Tab-separated table of C-alpha atoms in Angstrom:
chain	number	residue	atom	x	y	z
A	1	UNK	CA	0.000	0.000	0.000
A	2	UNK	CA	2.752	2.392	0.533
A	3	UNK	CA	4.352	2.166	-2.795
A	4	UNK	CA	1.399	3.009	-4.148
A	5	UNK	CA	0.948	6.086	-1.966
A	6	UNK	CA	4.501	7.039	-3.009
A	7	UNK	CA	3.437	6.406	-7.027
A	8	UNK	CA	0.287	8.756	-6.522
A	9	UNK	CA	2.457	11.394	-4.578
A	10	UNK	CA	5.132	11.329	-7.580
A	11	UNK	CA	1.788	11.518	-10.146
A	12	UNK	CA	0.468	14.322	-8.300
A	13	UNK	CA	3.271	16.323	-7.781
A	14	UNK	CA	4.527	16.167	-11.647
A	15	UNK	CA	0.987	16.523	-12.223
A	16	UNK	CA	1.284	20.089	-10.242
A	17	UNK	CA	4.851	21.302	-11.468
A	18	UNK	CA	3.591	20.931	-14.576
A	19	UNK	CA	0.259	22.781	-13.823
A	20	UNK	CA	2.017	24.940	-12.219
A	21	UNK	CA	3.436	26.592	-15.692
A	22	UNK	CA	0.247	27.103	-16.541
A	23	UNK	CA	-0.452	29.206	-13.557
A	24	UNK	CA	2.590	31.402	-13.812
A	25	UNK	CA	2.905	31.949	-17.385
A	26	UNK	CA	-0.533	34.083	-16.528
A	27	UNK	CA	-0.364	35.197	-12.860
A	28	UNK	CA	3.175	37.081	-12.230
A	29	UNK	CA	2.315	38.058	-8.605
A	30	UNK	CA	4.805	35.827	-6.733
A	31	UNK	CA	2.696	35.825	-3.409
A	32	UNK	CA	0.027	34.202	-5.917
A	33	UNK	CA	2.720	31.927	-7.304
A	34	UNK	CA	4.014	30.688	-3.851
A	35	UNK	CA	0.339	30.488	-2.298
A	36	UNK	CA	-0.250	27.919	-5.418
A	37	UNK	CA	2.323	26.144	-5.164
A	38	UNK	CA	1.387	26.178	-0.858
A	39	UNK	CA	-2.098	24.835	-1.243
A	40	UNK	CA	-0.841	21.582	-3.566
A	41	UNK	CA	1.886	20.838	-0.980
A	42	UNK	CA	-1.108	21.579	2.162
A	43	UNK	CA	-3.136	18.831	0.235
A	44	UNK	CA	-0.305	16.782	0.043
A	45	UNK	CA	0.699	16.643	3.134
A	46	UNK	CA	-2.793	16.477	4.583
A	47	UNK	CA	-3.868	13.473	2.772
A	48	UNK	CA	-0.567	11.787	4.056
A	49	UNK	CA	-1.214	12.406	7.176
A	50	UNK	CA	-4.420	10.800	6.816
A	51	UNK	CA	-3.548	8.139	5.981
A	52	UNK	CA	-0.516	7.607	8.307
A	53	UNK	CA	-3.418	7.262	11.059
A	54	UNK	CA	-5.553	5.289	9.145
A	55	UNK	CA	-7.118	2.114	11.165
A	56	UNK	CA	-8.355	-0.212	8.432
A	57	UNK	CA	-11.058	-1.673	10.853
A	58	UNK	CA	-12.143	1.389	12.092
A	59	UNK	CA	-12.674	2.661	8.419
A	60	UNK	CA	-12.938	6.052	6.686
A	61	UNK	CA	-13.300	8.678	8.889
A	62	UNK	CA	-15.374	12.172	7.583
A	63	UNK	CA	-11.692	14.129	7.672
A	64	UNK	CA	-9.932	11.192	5.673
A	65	UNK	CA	-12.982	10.917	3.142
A	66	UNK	CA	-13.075	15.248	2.731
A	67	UNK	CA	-9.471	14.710	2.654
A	68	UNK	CA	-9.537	12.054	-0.375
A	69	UNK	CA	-11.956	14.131	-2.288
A	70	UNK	CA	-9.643	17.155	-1.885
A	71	UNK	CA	-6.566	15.183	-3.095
A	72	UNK	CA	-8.250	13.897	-6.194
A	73	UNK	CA	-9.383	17.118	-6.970
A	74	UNK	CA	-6.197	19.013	-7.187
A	75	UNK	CA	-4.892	16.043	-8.626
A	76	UNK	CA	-7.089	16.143	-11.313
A	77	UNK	CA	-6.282	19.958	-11.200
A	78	UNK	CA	-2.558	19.516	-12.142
A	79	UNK	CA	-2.801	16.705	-14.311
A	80	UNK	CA	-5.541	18.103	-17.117
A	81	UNK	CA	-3.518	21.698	-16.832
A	82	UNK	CA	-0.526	20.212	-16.492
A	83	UNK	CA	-1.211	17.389	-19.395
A	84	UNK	CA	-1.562	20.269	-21.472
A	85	UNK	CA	1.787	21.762	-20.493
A	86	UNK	CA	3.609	19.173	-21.326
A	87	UNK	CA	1.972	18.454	-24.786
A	88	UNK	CA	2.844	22.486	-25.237
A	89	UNK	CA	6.656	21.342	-24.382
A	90	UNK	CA	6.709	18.854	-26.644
A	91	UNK	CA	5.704	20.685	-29.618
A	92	UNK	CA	7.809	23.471	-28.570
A	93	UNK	CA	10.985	21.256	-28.566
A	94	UNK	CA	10.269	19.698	-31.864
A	95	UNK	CA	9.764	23.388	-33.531
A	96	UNK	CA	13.034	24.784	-31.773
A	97	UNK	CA	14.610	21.275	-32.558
A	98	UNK	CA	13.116	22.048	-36.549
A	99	UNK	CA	14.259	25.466	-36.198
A	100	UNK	CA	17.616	25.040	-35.482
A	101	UNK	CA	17.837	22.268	-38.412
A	102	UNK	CA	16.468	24.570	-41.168
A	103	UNK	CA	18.700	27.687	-40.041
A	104	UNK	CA	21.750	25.840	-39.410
A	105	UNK	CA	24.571	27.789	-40.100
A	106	UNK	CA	22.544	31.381	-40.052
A	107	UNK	CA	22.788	31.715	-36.484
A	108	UNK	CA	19.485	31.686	-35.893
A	109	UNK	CA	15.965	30.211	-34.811
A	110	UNK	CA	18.742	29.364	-31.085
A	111	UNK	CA	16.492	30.174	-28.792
A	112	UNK	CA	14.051	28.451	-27.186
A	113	UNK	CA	9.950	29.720	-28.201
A	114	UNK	CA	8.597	31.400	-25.031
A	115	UNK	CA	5.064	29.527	-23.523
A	116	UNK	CA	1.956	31.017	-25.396
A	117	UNK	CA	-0.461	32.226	-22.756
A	118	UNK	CA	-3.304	31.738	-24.698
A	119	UNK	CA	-1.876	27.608	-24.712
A	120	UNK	CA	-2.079	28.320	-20.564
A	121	UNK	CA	-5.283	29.679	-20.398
A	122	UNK	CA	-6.520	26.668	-22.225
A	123	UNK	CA	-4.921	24.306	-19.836
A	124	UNK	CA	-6.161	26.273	-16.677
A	125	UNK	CA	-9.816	26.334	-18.030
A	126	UNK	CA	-9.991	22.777	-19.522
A	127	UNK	CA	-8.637	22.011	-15.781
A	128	UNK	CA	-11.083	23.591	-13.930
A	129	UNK	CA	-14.034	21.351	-15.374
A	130	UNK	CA	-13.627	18.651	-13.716
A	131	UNK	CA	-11.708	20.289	-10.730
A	132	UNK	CA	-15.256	22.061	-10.502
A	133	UNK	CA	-17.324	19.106	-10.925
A	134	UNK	CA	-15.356	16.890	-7.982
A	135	UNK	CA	-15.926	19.674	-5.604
A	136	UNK	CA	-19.329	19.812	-6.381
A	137	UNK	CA	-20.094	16.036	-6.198
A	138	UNK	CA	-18.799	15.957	-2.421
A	139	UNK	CA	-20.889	19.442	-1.612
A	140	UNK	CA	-24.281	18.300	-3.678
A	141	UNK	CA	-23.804	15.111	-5.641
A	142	UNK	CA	-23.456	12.646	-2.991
A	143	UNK	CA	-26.817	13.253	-1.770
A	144	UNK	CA	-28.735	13.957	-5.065
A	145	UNK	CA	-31.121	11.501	-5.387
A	146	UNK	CA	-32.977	10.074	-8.251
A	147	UNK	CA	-35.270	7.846	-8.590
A	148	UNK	CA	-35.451	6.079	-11.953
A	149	UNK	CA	-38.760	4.535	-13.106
A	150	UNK	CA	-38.549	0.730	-15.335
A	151	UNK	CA	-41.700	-1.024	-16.912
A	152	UNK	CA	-40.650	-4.154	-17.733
A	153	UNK	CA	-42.639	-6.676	-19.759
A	154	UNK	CA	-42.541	-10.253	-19.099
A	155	UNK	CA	-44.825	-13.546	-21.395
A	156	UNK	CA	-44.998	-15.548	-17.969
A	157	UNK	CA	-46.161	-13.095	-15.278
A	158	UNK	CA	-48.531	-14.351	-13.394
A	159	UNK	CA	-51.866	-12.421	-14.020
A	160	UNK	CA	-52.143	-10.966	-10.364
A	161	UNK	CA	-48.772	-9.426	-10.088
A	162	UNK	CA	-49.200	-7.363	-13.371
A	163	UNK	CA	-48.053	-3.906	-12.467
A	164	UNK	CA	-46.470	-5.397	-9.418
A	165	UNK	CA	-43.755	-2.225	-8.235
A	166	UNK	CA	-40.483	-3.466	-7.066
A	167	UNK	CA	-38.406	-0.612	-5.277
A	168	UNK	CA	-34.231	-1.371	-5.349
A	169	UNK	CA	-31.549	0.012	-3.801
A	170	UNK	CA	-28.079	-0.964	-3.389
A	171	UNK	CA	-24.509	0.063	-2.001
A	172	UNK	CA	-25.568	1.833	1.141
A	173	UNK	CA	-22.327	2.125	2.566
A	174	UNK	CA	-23.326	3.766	5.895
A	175	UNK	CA	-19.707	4.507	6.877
A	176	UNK	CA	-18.991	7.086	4.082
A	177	UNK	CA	-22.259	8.534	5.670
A	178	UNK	CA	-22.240	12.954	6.555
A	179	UNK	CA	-25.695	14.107	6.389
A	180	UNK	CA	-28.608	12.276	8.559
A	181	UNK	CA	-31.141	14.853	7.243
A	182	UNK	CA	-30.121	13.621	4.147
A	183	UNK	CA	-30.330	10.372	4.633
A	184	UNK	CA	-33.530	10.173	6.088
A	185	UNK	CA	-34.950	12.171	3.418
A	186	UNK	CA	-33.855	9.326	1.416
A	187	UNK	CA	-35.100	6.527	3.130
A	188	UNK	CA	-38.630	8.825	2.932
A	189	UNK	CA	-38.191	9.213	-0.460
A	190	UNK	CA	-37.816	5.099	-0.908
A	191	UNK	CA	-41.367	4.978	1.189
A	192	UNK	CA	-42.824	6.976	-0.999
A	193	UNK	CA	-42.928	4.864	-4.236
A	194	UNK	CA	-45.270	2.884	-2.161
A	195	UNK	CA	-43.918	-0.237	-4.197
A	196	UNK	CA	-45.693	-3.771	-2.692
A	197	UNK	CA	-41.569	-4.823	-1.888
A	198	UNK	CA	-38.048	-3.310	-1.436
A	199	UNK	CA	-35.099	-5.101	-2.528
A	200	UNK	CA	-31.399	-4.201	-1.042
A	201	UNK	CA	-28.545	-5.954	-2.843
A	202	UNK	CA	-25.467	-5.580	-1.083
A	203	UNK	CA	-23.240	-3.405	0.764
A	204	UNK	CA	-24.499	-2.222	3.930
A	205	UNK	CA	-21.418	-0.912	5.164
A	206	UNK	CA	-17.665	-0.499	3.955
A	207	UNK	CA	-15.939	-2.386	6.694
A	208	UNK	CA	-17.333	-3.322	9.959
A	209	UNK	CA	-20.822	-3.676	11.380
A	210	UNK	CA	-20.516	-1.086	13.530
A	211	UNK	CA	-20.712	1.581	10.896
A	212	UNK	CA	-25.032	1.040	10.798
A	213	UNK	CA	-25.053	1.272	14.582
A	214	UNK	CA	-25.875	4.945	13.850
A	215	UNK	CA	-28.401	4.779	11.118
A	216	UNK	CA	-30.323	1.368	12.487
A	217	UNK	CA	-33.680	3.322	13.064
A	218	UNK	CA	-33.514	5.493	10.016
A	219	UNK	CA	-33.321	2.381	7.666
A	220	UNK	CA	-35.891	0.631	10.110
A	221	UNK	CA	-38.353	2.901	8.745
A	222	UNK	CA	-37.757	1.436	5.401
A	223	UNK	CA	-41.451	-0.386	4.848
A	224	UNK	CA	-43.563	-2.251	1.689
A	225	UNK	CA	-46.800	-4.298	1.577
A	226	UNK	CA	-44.746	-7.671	1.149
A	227	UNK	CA	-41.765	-6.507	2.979
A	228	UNK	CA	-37.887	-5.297	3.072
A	229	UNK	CA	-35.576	-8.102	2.001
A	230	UNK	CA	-31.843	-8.116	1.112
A	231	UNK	CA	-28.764	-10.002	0.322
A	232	UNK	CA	-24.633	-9.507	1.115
A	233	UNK	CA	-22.501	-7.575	-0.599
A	234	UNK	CA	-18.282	-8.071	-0.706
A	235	UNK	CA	-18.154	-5.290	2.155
A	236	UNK	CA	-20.628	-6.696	4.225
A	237	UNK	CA	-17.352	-9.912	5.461
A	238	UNK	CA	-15.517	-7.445	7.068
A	239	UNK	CA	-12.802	-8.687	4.415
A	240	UNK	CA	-11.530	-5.029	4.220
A	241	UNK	CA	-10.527	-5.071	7.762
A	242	UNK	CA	-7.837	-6.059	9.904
A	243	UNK	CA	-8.728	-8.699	12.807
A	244	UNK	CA	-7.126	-10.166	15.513
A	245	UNK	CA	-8.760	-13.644	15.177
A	246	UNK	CA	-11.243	-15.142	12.269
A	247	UNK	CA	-13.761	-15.179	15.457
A	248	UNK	CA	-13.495	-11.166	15.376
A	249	UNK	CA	-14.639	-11.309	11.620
A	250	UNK	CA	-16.877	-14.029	11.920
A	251	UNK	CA	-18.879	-12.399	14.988
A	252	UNK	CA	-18.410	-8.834	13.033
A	253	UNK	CA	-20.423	-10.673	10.066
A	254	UNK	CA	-23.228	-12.067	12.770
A	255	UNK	CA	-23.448	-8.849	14.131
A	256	UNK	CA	-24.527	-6.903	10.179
A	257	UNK	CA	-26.931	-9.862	9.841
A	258	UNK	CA	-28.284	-9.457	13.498
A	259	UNK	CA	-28.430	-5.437	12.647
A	260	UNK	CA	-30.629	-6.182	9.557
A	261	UNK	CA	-33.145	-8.549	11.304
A	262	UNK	CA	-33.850	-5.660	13.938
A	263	UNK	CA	-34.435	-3.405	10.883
A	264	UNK	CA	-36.683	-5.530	9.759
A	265	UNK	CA	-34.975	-6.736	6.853
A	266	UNK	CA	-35.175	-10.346	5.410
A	267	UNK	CA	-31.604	-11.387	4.821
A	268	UNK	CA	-31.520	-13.700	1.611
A	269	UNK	CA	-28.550	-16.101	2.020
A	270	UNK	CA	-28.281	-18.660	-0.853
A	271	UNK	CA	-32.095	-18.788	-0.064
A	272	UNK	CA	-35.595	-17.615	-1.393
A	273	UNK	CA	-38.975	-16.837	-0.436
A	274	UNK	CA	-42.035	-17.041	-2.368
A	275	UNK	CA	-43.961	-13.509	-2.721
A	276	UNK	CA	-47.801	-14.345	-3.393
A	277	UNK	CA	-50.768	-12.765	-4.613
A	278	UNK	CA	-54.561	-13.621	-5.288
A	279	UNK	CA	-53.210	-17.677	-4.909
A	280	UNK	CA	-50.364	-16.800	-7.268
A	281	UNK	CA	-46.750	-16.922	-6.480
A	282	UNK	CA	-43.269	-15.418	-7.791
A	283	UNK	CA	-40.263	-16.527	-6.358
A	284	UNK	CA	-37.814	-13.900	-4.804
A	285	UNK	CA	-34.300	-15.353	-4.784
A	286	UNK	CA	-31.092	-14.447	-2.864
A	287	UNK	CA	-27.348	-14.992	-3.198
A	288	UNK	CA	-24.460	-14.234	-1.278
A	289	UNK	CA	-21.997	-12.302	-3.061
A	290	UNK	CA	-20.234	-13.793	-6.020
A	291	UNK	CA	-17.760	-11.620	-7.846
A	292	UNK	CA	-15.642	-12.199	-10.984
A	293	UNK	CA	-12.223	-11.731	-10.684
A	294	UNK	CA	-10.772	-10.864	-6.777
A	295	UNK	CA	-14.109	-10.934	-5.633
A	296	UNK	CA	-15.750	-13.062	-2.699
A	297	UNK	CA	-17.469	-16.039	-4.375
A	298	UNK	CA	-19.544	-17.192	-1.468
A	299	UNK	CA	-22.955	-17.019	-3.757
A	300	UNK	CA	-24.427	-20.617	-5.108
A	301	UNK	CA	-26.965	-20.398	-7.353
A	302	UNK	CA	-27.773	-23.616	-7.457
A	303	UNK	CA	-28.395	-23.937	-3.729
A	304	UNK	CA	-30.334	-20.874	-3.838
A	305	UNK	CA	-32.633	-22.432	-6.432
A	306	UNK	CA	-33.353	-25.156	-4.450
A	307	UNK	CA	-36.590	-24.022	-3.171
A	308	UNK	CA	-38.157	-23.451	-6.486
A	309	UNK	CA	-39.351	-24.710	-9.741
A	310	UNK	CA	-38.213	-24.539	-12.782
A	311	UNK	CA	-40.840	-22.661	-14.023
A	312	UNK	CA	-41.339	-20.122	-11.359
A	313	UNK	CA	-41.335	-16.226	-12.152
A	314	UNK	CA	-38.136	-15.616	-10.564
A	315	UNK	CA	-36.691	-12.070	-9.288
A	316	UNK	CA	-32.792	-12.596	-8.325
A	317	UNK	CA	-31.002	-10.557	-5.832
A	318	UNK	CA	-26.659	-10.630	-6.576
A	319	UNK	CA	-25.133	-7.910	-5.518
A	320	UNK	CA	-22.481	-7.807	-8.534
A	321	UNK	CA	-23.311	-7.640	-12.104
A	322	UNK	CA	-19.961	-10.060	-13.470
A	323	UNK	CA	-22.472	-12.957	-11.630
A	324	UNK	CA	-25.407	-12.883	-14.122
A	325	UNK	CA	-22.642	-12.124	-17.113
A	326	UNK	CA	-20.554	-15.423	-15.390
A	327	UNK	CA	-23.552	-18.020	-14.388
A	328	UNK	CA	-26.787	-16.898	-14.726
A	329	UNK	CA	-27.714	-15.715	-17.846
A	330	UNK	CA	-27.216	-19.430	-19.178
A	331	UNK	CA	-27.999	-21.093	-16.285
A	332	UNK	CA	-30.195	-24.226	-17.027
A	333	UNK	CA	-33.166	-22.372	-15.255
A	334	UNK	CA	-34.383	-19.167	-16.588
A	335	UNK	CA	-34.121	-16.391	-14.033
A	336	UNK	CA	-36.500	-13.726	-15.282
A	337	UNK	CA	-35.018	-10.181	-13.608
A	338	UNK	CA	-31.899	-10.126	-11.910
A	339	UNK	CA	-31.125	-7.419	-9.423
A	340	UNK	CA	-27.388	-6.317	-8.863
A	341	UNK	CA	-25.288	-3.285	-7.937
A	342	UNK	CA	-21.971	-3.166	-6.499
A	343	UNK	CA	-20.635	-1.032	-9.525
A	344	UNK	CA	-21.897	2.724	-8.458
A	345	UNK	CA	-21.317	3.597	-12.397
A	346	UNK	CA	-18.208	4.717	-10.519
A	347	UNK	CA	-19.650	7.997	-8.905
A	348	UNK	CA	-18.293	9.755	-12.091
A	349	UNK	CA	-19.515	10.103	-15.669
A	350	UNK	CA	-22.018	11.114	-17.917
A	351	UNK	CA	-25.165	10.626	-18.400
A	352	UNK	CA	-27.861	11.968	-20.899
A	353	UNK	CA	-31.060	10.355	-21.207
A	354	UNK	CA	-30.947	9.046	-25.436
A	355	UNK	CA	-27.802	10.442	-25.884
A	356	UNK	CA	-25.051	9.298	-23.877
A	357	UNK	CA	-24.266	6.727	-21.260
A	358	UNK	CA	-20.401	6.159	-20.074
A	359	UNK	CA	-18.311	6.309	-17.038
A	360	UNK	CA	-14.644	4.565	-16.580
A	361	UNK	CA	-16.298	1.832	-15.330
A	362	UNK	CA	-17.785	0.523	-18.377
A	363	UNK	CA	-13.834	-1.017	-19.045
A	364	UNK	CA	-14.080	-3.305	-16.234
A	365	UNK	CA	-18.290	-4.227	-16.405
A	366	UNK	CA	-20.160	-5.034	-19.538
A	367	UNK	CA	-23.142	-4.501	-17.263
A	368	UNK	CA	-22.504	-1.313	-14.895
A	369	UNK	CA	-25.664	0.736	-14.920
A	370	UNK	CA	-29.741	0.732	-15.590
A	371	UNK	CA	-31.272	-2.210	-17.245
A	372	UNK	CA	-29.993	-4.695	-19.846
A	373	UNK	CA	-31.341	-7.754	-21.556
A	374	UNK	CA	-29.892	-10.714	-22.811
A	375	UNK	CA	-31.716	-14.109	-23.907
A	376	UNK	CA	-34.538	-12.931	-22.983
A	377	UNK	CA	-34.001	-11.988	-19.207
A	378	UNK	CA	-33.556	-8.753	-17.497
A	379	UNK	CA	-30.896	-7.433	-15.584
A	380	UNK	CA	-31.012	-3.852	-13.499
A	381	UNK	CA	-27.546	-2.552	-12.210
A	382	UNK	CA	-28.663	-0.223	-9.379
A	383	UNK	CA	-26.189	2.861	-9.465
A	384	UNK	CA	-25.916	2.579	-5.454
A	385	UNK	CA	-27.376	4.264	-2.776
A	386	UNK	CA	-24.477	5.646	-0.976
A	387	UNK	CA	-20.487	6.470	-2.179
A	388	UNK	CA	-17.146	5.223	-0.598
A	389	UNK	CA	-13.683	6.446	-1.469
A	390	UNK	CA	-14.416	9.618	-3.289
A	391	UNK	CA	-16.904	11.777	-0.647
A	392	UNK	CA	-18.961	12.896	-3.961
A	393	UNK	CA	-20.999	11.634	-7.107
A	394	UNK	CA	-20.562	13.268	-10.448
A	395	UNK	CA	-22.939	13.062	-13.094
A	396	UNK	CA	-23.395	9.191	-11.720
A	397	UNK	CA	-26.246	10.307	-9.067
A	398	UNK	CA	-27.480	8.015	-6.328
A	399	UNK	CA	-30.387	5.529	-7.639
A	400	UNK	CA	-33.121	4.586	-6.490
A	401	UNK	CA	-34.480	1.976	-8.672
A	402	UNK	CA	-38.720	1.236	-9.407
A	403	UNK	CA	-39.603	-1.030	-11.453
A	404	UNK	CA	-42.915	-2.685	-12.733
A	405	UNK	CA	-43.707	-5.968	-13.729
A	406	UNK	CA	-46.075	-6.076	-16.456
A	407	UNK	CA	-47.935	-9.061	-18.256
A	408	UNK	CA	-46.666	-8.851	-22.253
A	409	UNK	CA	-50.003	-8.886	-24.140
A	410	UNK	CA	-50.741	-10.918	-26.981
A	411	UNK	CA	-51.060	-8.614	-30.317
A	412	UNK	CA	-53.157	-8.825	-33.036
């Protein structure tokens, strides 16, 4: 972990130098010079300090989270302006370099092309985007809330759950929590889609259990006709933390599941439950988390399955999205909408309704955000209720998901 806290440091502080040229080719007040160059070594410093008290199992604290959010800002600060610097430098080189080949001899074209400030003033404002829009996600975006609306058509619906309303959220992350006005206007907000069930797929907290100790009766207020129910995510083990003994984590993982059962939640471990309406029946199914790649892999389908039949209307729970990509869209049983988060469309990109959809994390998940469909079953990748590591959202707001269930009509 420390060499890669000394590879970010050398990043942002060649990142700065460079951004830094920028900066001074326009401002000539030295005070103004110095007090830049101050505030990136202040950040610096700060974040490092963070960090140098950091207790893994007590997680992020509110000063190491505003202090994170900083950092990456003024990184991103230096590295846009200062990107641009250096591309500047490069040309420049080359000309004085092409220069100094065509005069050869003359005696001139020796010295070296000054920095164009209108080149700088590009940098600076190009930089200031997305230094602009990181500051704002951790002041407003963390806590702007949507709530996205799905009909979703299905042959096989049982007749009395058409226009069934299934509310999800996801990636609650209490620990990164700042705002309990917030919060609970939230958890209102969830209410008031007055959907007959609420789903929760993973990630009650970032590290320990102790982090929902403070927001245990907000979420208890969480409440649907056919009840709350909700599956692991990978930062519900404690797996992020440092323990003393495998008892620690074990009774730190008893203690999250005791914590949703007073909440009234219905924990879904490699389970299900059947959800049933005018004699009819859908099956709800839950898995523990299984995750391609590094990730815990303590879901099993199969076992989950158990309870049903094959030719149930089944509504899974996973908590990440590389499970229905990995085993369940061609699972021998056809699992009709799958339910997942985990991803949080990375708390940064862009999003225009018909016109655009990316973030950074499209490179590591096929399936990252809203709703896909793939041999004929249904997928919705919940952009998470809460945010860890970066204190902010941008352009990648926090989801809450409703979705209908409609019967597919025969047309003539």
């Amino acid at each position: 972990m420390s060499r890669f806290f000394i590879f970010l440091g050398i990043v942002y502080l060649i990142g700065a130098f460079y951004g830094f040229q920028a900066f001074r080719t326009l401002i000539k007040n030295p005070w103004l010079q110095g007090a830049y160059i101050l505030i990136f070594l202040l950040v610096l410093g700060n974040i490092y300090f963070q960090f140098t008290g950091y207790e893994r199992s007590q997680g992020m604290s509110s000063a190491m989270s505003l202090s994170v959010g900083v950092f990456l800002a003024f990184m991103t600060l230096g590295f846009v302006s200062g990107s641009v610097m250096l591309i500047e430098d490069v040309i420049r080189f080359f000309g004085w370099v092409l220069k100094k080949i065509v005069n050869a001899g003359s005696g001139t074209g020796m010295h070296f092309p000054e920095r164009r400030k209108f080149v700088s003033q590009v940098a600076l404002v190009l930089a200031s985007i997305p230094f602009a829009s990181l500051l704002y996600g951790m002041y407003k975006g963390k806590y702007n809330y949507r709530v996205l609306r799905y009909v979703l058509e299905f042959d096989d619906l049982p007749e009395a759950f058409n226009g069934y309303r299934i509310t999800q959220i996801s990636d609650i992350h209490s620990g990164s929590f700042d705002d309990a006005a917030k919060v609970k206007y939230a958890v209102n907000l969830v209410n008031e889609q007055q959907s007959d069930v609420i789903l929760f797929t993973g990630d009650m907290v970032n590290n320990v259990a102790s982090e929902m100790h403070p927001w245990k009766e907000v979420f208890s207020a969480l409440q649907a006709k056919d009840g709350v129910f909700s599956v692991l995510g990978n930062h519900d083990y404690g797996d992020y933390a440092e323990w003393d003994t495998e008892d620690d984590k074990a009774a730190n993982l008893e203690d999250l599941k005791r914590i949703q059962r007073e909440m009234g939640f219905d924990l879904l471990l490699n389970e299900s439950r059947y959800l049933e309406r005018d004699g009819q029946k859908i099956a709800l199914v839950g898995v523990e988390n299984w995750g391609a790649g590094g990730f815990k892999k303590a879901g099993d389908l199969d076992h989950a399955l158990s309870g049903v039949a094959a030719d149930d209307f089944k509504v899974l729970m996973s908590h990440d999205p590389s499970h229905w990509e990995s085993q369940v869209i061609n699972h021998p049983w056809h699992v009709h909408l799958t339910l997942s988060g985990h991803t949080h469309g990375m708390q940064f990109g862009v999003e225009i309704p018909g016109w655009i959809k990316w973030s950074p994390v499209k490179y590591r998940y096929k399936y990252w955000a809203g709703i896909y469909k793939e041999l004929g079953q249904y997928i919705n990748v919940n952009r998470g209720f809460g945010y860890i590591g970066y204190p902010g959202r941008v352009g990648i707001w926090p989801e809450i998901s409703v979705i209908e269930l409609r019967k597919k009509r025969e047309t003539v």
